[in-house]
Amino acid sequence: MDISRRTLLGSATAVAAAAVLPALPASAAGRHHALPAPVAGHGNALWDEFTARPFTHPQIPYIGRAGCRRGPRAAGEGPEIDAVREYGATPGGRKDSAPALNRALEAAGRRGGGTVTLPPGTFRIDDVIRIGHSNVVLRGAGSGRTKLLATKHLTELIGPYGSRYGGDKSAWSWTGGLIWLCPTARYDSLVAAIRKKQWPFEGWTGNRRDEWRTLTAVRPARRGDWTVQVADTSRLRPGTLVLLRLADDKDHTLLQHMAGGGPGPASYTWDGRVKLNSFVPYEWPVRIVRIKGREVTFERPLPLDVRPEWDPRLTTHVPALTGAGVEGLTIEAVETPMSPHLQDKGYNGVLLQCAYDCWVRDVVARHVDNGIGLTASSSCTISGTRIAGRGSHHPYFCREGAHDNLFEDFVIEKRSVPEQPGTMLHGINVENLSSYNVWSRGRMEMGTFDSHRGMPFANVRTDIVINNTGRHGGDLRAGPLFGARFTHWNVRVTNGRAGMVKIDGLAPYSVTAGISEVREFGQIDEPDFTGDLHSRLVAYGRPGSLRPRNLYEAQRRLRP
């Protein structure tokens, strides 16, 4: 049945944001759960179809548990450290406050956590601000009141950072931050490798992807299951963060599965995609909720099938950063012209790396090469943020196997100076097998929906207004632009440009729903897969018409 031709039923209002979800109920421990009927008034046919099979829908992913579960702490909750009074940070911009801030953040970490506070004012920083311990928060007085003015870039502070795939590209064009949230040992190992020009992998299993050990083998299971059977539970504990590790086989059936399967992915040339094949094994961090016998229940459903040919395991990983955040400040770099494409020096804003259940809230990044990003981080929330100033290469980025993250109430402002020749603007970026990430309630005055190859899959963009001016990127060695289950839901395009927003002709097993009427210009892409893409175009030309208005908020209200 052609859903795009069906009449939308009812006129329900948009779903309001719900409170933090409660712990997984006992009824969720089994497989193939059913949900209660949709909330009264949510008569949209596509939504009804999704709620009938929310964890296994072929085209719309379940992203109702994306983002930080713990949430930012309220002021006064937990110990606080005044960075000015106790450690000598100096407002006014005359003195470098980075040493004082880093001492305060380190002290909070040694105490087991705490909040380092900054009053209104401008604080000059001549070094990277590092949050390397769990439960440590850096909190200013508000993004319009507290400013960190960064005078140096990452190439100057750490050194040149080349690509592990060769060429003359600067890796500071896609990673690193002048505020860098990363476990201390992981950060130190990365910096040491960069200074030795041993360009590292950046994820959960170390610079050479060898810092892990098997906890147990996993029995076959299906995408959408909350519970798996394992061979041995003796090394597992409720509350523990583990990695689900899936390796590909010689026929690349795991990559085909990520693309939705079928003749198109089966005939795709997976061999020779050097970058893409370096992103597997797929590593999915998840916390264990309960253990009963040999049954292990997770805090969110499986993102993929678990099949014997992929050697499925639960494994250890490098120590994670959890419960950490940055709030209420502006990170502003000294204003310099944008660098040529892929030659960024590293005037970057905030990076979360190997972080889980962390957040960035009420933060502005101004005059930065790259704004706010996630490298191999999961279950984090970026909320109430804004990218401003002279223009950024990647205003927001989500890469190197970043999963289950939420970007909400975000803004990319129009650049304050004319675009520089030879530079590149992307937008809201996702790449490198990153999955189940959400961009919700955004305003993009420039940029695009940047799926940056590396076959990201099962990502959602919803309730967004965009002036679609950017370009996507990505090396062909990184493989397809899209895997399965991308969903664009209620998106208003103000300049009528289709590129990377209308994806029914590009993304397999995808949904483009409730977007403006658009046309191709400036960038036209060919689909990576042949044959029927099994993609759908719904409520075309009627942005905002679908109910629920915001797909993420509606999914949050569903109870397993």
Coordinates of C-alpha atoms in Angstrom, one line a residue, residues 1-7 536-540 542:
M1 CA 0.0 0.0 0.0
D2 CA 1.3 3.5 -0.9
I3 CA 1.3 5.2 2.5
S4 CA 2.2 8.5 0.8
R5 CA -1.2 8.6 -0.8
R6 CA -3.2 7.8 2.3
T7 CA -5.1 10.5 4.1
R536 CA 9.3 5.7 1.0
L537 CA 8.2 9.2 0.4
V538 CA 5.3 10.3 2.7
A539 CA 3.4 13.6 3.0
Y540 CA 5.7 15.1 0.4
R542 CA 3.7 19.2 3.6

